[in-house]
Short mmCIF file of C-alpha atoms in Angstrom, two decimals:
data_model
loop_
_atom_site.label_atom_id
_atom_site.label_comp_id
_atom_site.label_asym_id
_atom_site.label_seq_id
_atom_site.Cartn_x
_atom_site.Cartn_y
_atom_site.Cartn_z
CA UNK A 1 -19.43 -41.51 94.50
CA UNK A 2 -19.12 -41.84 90.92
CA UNK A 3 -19.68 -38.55 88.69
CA UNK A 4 -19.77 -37.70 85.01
CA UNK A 5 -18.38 -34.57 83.57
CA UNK A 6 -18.69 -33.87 79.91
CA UNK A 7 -17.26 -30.70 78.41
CA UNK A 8 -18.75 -27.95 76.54
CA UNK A 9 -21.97 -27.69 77.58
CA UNK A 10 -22.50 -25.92 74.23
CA UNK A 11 -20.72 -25.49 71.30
CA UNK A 12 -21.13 -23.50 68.03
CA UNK A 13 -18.85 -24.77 64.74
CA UNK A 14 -18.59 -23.98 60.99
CA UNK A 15 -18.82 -26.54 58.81
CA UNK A 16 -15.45 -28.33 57.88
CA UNK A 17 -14.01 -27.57 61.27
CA UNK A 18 -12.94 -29.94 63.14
CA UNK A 19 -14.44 -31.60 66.56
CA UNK A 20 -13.13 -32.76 69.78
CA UNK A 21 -16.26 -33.53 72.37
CA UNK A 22 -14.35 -34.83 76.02
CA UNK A 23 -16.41 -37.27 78.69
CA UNK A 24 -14.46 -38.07 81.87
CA UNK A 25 -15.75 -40.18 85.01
CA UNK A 26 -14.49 -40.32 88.05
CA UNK A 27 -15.54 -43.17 91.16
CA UNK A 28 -15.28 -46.14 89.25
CA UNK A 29 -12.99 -48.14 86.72
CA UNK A 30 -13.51 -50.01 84.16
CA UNK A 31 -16.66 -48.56 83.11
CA UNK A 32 -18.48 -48.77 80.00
CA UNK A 33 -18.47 -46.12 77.90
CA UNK A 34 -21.21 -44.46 75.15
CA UNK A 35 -21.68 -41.43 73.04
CA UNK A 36 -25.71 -40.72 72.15
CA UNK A 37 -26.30 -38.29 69.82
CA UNK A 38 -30.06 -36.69 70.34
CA UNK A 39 -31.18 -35.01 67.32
CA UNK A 40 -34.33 -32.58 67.11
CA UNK A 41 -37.59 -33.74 67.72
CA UNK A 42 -35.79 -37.57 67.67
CA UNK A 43 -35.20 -40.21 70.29
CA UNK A 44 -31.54 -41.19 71.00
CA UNK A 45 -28.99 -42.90 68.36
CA UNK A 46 -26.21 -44.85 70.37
CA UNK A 47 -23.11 -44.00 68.34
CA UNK A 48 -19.71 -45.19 69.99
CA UNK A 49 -19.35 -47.60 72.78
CA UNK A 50 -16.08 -48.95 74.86
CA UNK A 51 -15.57 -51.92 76.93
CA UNK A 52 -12.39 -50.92 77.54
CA UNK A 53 -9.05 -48.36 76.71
CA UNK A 54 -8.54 -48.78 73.08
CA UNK A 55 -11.91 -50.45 72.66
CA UNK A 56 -14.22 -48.81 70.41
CA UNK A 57 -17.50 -50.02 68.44
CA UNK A 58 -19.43 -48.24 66.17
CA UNK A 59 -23.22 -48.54 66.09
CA UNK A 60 -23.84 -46.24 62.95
CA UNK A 61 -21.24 -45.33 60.00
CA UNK A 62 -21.02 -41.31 60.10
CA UNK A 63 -18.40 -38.79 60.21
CA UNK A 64 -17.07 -38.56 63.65
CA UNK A 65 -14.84 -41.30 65.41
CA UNK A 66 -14.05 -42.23 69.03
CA UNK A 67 -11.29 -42.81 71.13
CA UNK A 68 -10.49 -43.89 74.78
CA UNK A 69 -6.84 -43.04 75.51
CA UNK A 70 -7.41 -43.83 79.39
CA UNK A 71 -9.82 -45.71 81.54
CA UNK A 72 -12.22 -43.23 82.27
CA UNK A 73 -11.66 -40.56 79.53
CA UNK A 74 -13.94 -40.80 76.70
CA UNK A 75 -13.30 -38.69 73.21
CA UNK A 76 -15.80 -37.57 70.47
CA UNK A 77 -14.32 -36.29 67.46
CA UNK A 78 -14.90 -35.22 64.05
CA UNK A 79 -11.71 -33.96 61.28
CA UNK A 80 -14.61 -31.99 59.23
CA UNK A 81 -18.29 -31.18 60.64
CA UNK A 82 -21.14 -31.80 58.15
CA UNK A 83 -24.50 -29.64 58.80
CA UNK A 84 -26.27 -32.82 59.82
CA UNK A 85 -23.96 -33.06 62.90
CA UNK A 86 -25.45 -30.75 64.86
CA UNK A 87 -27.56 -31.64 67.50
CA UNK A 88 -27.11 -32.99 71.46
CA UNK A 89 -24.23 -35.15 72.25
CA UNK A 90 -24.76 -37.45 75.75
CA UNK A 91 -21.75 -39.42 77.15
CA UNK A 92 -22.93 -41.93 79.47
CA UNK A 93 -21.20 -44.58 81.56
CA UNK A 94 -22.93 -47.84 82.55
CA UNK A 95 -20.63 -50.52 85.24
CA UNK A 96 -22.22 -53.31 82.98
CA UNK A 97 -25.19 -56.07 84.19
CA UNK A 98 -28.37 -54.92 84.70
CA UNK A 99 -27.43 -51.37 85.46
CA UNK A 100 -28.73 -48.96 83.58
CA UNK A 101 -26.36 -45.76 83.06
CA UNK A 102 -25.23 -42.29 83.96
CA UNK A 103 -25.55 -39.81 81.48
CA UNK A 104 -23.42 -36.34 81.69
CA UNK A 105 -25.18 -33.21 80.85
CA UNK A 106 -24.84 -33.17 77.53
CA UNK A 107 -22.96 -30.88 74.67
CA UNK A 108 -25.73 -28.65 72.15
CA UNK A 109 -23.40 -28.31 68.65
CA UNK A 110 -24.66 -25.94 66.65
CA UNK A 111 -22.59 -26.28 63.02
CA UNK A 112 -23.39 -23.22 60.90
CA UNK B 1 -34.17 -57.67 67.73
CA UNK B 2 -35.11 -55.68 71.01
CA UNK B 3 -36.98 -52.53 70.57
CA UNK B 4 -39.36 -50.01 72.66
CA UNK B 5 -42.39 -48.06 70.91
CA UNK B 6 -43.47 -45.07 73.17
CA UNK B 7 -47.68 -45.05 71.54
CA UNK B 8 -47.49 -40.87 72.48
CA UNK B 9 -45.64 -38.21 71.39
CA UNK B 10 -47.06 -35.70 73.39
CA UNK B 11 -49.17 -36.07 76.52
CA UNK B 12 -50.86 -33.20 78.44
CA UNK B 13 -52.52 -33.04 81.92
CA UNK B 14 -53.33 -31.00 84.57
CA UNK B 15 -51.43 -30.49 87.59
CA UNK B 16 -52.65 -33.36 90.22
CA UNK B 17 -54.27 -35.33 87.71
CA UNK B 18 -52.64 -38.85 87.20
CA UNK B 19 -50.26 -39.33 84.21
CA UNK B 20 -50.31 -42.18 82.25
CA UNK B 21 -47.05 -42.74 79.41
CA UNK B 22 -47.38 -45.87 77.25
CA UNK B 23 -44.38 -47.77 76.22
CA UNK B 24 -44.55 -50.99 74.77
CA UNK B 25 -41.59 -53.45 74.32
CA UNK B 26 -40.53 -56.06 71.25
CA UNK B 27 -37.92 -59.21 72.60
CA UNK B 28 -37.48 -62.58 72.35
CA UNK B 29 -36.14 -62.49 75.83
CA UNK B 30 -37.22 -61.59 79.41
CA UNK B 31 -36.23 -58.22 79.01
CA UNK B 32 -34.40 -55.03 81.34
CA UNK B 33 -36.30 -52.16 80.83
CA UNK B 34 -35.74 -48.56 82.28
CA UNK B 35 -37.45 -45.07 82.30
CA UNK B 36 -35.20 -41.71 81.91
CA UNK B 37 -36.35 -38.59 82.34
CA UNK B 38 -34.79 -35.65 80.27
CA UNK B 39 -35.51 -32.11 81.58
CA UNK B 40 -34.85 -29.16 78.87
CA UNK B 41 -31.05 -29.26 77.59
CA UNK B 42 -29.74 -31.62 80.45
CA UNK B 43 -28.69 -35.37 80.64
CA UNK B 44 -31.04 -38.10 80.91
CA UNK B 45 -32.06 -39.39 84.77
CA UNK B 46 -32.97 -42.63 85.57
CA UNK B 47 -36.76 -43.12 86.88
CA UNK B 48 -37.03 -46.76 87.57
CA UNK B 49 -35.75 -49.76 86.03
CA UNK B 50 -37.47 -53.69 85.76
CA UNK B 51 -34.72 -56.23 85.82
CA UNK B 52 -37.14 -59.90 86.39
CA UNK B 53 -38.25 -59.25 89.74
CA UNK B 54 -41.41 -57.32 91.17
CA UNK B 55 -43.22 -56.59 88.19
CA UNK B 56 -44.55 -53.43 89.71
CA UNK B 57 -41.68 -50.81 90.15
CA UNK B 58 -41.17 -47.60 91.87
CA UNK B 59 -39.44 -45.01 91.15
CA UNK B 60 -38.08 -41.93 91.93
CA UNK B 61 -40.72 -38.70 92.40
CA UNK B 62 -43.64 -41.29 92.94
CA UNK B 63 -43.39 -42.52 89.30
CA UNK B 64 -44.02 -46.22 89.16
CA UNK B 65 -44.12 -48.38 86.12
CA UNK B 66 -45.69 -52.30 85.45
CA UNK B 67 -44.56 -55.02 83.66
CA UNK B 68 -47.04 -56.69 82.01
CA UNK B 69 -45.44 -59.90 79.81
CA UNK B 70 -49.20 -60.58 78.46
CA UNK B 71 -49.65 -57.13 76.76
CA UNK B 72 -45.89 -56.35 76.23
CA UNK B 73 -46.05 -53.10 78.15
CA UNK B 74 -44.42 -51.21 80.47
CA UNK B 75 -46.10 -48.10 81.04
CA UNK B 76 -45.44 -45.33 83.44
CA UNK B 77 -47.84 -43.84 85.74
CA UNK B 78 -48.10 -41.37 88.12
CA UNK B 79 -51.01 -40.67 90.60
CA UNK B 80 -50.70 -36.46 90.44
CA UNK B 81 -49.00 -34.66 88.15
CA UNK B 82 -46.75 -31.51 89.35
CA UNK B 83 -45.94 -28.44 87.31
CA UNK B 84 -41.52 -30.38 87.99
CA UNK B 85 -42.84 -33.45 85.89
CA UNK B 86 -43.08 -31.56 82.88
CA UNK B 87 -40.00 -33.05 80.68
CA UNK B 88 -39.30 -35.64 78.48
CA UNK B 89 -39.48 -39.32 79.01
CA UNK B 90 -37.84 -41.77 77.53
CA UNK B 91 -38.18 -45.90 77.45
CA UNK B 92 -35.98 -48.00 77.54
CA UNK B 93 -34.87 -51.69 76.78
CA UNK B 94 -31.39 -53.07 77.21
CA UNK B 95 -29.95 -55.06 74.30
CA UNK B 96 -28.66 -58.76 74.63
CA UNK B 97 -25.30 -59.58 73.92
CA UNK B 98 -22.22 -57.51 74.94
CA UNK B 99 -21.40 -54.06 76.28
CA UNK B 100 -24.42 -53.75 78.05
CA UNK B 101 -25.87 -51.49 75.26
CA UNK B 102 -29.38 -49.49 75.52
CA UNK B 103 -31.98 -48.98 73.24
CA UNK B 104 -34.29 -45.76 73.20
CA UNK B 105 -37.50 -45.14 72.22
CA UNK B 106 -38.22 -41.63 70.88
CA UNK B 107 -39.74 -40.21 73.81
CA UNK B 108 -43.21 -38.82 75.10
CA UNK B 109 -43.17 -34.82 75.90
CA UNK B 110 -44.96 -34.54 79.34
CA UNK B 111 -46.72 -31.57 79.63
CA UNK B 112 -48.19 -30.32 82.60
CA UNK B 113 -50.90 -27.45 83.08
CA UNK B 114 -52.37 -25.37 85.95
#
């Protein structure tokens, strides 16, 4: 079966630090890939997606980046945290159509 | 453009009462639409999904939701409420074009009381 793991489950930075947020999947290949970002009280913002290693689309410009160095390994990352980067980070996977998609547990950053 | 609008921000009911979340869709197209769950600082679960067939669709924990073209709605109902359903709910609608991408509403807070 297919499984998500995303990695810390929370995670407390100062601001100017850098970022490195990792989502793996196992089960499948050639999945899709997405980073949501849920902020307080707010619905959620897609912000990266991947088709595909070396693939990446951005839905919003910001201060973090994406990267997919493998097939199933997904990486949020940020060279200097602003305040307004806190909040919930979801990886998801989707195997395309009408599927809908698998979400990991989430990552809570906190920048102080 | 595709887009949801969840009418509620917060719903309350009573424990064995039937819950009712509103969600209404925008799209040009016969639309997918899903409903996640999202229970306190966890990942989002899918409840049901409509992909053009039945237009009433069950889900998991005797949630169902119905498609109704004429209204644009897809609402999500459930007969009783239990003290578990209390979470947030999110709908959905899947964007044309490529990658398969999602689109959120911003979510009704289920809360549920003895």
């Amino acid at each position: 079966s297919q499984t998500i793991h995303q990695w810390p489950a929370t995670l407390v930075q100062p601001v100017g630090s850098p970022l490195s947020l990792e989502c793996t999947v196992e089960g499948t290949s050639n999945p899709n890939l997405y980073w949501y970002r849920q902020a307080a009280g707010r619905g959620l913002q897609l912000l990266f997606y991947s088709v595909g290693i070396g693939q990446i689309s951005s839905e919003v410009p910001q201060n973090l980046s994406a990267s997919r160095p493998q097939d199933r390994q997904f990486i949020l990352s940020s060279k200097k945290l602003l305040l307004s980067d806190s909040g919930f980070y979801l990886c998801a996977w989707s195997g395309g159509g009408d599927y809908g998609y698998t979400f990991g547990s989430g990552t809570r950053l906190t920048v102080v | 453009a595709q887009s949801v609008t969840q009418l509620d921000s917060h719903v309350s009911v009573s424990e064995g009462t039937p819950v009712l979340l509103r969600c209404n869709y925008s799209s040009s197209y016969s639309p997918s639409l899903f409903w996640y769950v999202q229970h306190p600082n966890k990942g989002l679960q899918l409840l049901l999904k409509y992909t053009s067939a039945a237009t009433l669709v069950k889900g998991i924990n005797g949630f169902e939701a119905e498609f109704k073209k004429s209204e644009t709605s897809f609402h999500l109902t459930k007969p009783s409420a239990h003290m578990s359903d209390a979470a947030e709910y999110f709908c959905v609608v899947r964007l044309t074009g490529g990658g398969n991408k999602l689109t959120f509403g911003t979510g009704t807070q289920l809360k549920v009381e003895l």
